[in-house]
mmCIF file of C-alpha atoms in Angstrom:
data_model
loop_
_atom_site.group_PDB
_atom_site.id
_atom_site.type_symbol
_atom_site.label_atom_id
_atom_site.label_comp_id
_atom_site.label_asym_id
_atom_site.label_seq_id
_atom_site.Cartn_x
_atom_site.Cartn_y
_atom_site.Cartn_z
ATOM 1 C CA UNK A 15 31.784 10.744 -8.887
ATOM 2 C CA UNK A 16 33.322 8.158 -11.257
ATOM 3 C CA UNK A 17 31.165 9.436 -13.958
ATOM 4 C CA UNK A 18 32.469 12.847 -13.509
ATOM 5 C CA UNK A 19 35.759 11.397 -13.043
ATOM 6 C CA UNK A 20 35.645 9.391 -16.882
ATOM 7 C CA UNK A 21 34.096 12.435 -18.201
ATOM 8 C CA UNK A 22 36.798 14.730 -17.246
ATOM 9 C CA UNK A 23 39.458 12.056 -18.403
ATOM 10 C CA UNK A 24 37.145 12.041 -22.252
ATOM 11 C CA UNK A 25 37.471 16.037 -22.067
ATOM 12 C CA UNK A 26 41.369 16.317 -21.279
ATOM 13 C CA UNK A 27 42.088 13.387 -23.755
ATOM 14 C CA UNK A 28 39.729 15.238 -26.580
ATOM 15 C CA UNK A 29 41.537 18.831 -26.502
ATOM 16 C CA UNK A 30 44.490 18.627 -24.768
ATOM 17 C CA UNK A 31 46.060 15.133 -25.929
ATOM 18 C CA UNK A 32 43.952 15.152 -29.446
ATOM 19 C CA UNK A 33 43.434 11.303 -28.709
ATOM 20 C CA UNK A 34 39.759 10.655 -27.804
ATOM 21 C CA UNK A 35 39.003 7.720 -25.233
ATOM 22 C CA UNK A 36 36.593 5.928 -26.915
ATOM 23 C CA UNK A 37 35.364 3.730 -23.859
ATOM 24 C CA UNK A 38 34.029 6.552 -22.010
ATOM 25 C CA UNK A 39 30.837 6.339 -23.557
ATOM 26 C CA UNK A 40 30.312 2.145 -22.948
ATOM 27 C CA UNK A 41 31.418 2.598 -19.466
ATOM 28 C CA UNK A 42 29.139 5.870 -18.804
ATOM 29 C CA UNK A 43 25.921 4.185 -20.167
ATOM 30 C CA UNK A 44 26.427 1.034 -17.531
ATOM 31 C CA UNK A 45 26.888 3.551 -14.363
ATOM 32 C CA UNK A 46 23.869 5.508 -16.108
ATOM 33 C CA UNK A 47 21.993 2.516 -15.874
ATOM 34 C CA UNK A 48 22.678 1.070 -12.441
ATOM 35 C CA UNK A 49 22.641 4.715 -10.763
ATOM 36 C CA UNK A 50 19.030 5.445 -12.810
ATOM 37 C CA UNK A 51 17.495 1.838 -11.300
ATOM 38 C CA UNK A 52 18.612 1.442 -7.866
ATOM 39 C CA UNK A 53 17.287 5.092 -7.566
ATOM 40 C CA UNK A 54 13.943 3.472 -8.419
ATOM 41 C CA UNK A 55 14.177 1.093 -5.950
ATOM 42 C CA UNK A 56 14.720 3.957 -3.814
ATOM 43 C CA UNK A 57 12.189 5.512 -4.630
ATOM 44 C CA UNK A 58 10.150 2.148 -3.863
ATOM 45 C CA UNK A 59 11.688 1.923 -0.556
ATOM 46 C CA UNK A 60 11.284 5.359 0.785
ATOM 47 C CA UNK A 61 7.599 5.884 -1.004
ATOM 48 C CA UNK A 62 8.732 8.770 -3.146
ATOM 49 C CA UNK A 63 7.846 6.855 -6.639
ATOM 50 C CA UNK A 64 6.047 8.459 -9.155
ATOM 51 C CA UNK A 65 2.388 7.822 -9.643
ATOM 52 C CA UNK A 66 -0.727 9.473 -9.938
ATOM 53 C CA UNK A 67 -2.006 10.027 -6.243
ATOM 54 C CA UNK A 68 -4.956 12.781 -7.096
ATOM 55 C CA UNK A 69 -7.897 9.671 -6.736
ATOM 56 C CA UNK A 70 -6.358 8.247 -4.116
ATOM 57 C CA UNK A 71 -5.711 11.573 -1.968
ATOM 58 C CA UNK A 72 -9.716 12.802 -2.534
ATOM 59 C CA UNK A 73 -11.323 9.199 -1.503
ATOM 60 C CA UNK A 74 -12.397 8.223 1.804
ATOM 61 C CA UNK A 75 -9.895 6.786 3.957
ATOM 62 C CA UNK A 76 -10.904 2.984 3.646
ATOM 63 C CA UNK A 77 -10.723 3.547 -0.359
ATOM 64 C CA UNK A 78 -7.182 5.128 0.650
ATOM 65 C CA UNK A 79 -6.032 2.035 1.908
ATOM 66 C CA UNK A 80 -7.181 0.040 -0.722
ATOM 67 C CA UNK A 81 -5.968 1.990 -3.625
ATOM 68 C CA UNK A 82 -2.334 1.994 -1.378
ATOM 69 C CA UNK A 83 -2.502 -1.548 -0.952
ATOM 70 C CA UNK A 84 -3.226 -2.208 -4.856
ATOM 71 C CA UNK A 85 -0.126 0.465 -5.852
ATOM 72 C CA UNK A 86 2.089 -1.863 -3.389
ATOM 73 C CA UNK A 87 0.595 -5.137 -5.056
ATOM 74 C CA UNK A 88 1.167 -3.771 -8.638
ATOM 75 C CA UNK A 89 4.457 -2.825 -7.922
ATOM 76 C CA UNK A 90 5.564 -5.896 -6.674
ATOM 77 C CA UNK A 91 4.211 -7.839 -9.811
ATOM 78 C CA UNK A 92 6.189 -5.231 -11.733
ATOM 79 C CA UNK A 93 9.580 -5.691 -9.877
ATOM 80 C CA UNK A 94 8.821 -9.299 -10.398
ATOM 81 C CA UNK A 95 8.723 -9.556 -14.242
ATOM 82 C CA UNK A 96 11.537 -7.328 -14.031
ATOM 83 C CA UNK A 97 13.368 -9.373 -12.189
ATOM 84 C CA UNK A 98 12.385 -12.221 -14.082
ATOM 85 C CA UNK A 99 12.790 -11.137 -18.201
ATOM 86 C CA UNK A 100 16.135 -8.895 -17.565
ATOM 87 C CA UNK A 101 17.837 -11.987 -15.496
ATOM 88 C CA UNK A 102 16.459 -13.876 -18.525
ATOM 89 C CA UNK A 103 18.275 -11.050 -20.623
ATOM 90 C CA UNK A 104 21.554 -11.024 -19.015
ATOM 91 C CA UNK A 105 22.101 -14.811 -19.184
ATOM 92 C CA UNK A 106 20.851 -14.065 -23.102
ATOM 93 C CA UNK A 107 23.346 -11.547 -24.033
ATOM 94 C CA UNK A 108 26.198 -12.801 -21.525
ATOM 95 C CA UNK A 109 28.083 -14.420 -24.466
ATOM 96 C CA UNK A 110 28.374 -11.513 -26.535
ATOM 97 C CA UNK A 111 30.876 -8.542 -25.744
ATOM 98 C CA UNK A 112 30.541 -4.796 -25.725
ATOM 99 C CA UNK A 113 32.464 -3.061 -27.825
ATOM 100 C CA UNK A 114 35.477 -0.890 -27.235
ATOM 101 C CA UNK A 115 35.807 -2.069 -23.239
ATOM 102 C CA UNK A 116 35.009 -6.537 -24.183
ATOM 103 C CA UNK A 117 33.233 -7.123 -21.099
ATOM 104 C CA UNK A 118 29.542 -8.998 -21.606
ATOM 105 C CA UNK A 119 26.541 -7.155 -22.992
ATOM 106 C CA UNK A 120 24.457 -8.722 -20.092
ATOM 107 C CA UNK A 121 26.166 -6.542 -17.674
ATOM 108 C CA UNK A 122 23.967 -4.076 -19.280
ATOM 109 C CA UNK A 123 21.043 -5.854 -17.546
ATOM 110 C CA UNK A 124 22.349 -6.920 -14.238
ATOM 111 C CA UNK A 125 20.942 -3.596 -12.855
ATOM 112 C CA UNK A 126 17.502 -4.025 -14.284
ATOM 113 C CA UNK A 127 17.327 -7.284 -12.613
ATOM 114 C CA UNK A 128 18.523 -5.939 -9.082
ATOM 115 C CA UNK A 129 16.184 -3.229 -9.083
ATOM 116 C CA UNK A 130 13.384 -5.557 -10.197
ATOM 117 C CA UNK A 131 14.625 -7.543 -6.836
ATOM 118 C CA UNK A 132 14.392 -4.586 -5.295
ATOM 119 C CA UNK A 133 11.087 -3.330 -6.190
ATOM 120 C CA UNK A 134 9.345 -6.558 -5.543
ATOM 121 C CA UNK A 135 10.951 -6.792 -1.858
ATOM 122 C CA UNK A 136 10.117 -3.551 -1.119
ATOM 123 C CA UNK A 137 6.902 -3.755 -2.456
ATOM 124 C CA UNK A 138 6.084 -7.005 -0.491
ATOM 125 C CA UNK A 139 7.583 -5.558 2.819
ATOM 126 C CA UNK A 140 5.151 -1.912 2.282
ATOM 127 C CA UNK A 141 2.120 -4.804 2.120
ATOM 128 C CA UNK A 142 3.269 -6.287 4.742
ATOM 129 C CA UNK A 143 3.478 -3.620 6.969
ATOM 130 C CA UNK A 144 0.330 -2.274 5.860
ATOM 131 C CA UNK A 145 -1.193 -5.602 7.364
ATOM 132 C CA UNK A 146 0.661 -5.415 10.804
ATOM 133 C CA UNK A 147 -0.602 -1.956 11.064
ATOM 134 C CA UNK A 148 2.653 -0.128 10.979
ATOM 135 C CA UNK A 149 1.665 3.152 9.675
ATOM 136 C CA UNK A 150 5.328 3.680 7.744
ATOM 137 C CA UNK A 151 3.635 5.562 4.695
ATOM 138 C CA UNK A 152 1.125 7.862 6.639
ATOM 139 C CA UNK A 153 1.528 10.543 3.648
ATOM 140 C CA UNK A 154 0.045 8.100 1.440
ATOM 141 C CA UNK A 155 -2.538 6.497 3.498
ATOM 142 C CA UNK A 156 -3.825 9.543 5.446
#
């Protein structure tokens, strides 16, 4: 909504006020960001992340579980060193400012590093239900 919002604000400034906003652009690229990776994580969380599942759908069940189980793993070393460079990258670039709006170019990364968070708690909790036997992703496992 706010992007819609700052968007109409850049269009009515543009062609009816001839004066162009020029921190539109800096402010839509950092809700582009933190709306494109917590929908990852979401996508973590509800099991609806993109990957290959052809090998995994034709094998036999116990192979099913396995190849689930190493997804989950791989994911959660993924959201990991996520989590770990882009924090690494926001304390990096916190000293410098963004143009045209002067807040800190490591606010670019702060959503990297959540949804790393993100992905590797997820991750860890779809393991961990796998081993208590909660059957929570039965699309992917059967």
């Amino acid at each position: 909504m706010v992007l819609t919002v700052i968007f109409g604000w850049l269009v009515f400034g543009r062609y009816v006020l001839n004066a162009t906003p020029t921190w539109v652009e800096q402010i839509a690229l950092l809700l582009v960001m933190l709306v494109t990776f917590l929908g990852a994580a979401v996508g973590i969380h509800e099991n609806t992340h993109l990957g290959v599942s052809y090998f995994r759908e034709i094998a036999p069940k116990p192979v099913r579980v396995l190849f689930t189980a190493l997804s989950h793993l791989m994911l959660a070393v993924f959201g990991g060193v996520m989590m770990w460079h882009s924090t690494a990258l926001v304390l990096f670039k916190w000293g410098s400012l963004i143009p045209l709006i002067h807040v800190p170019e490591g606010l670019r990364a702060i959503p990297i590093a959540v949804c790393g968070a993100l992905v590797l708690l997820f991750s860890v909790g779809h393991l961990i239900n796998m081993v208590r036997g909660i059957d929570e992703g039965s699309s992917l496992i059967e």
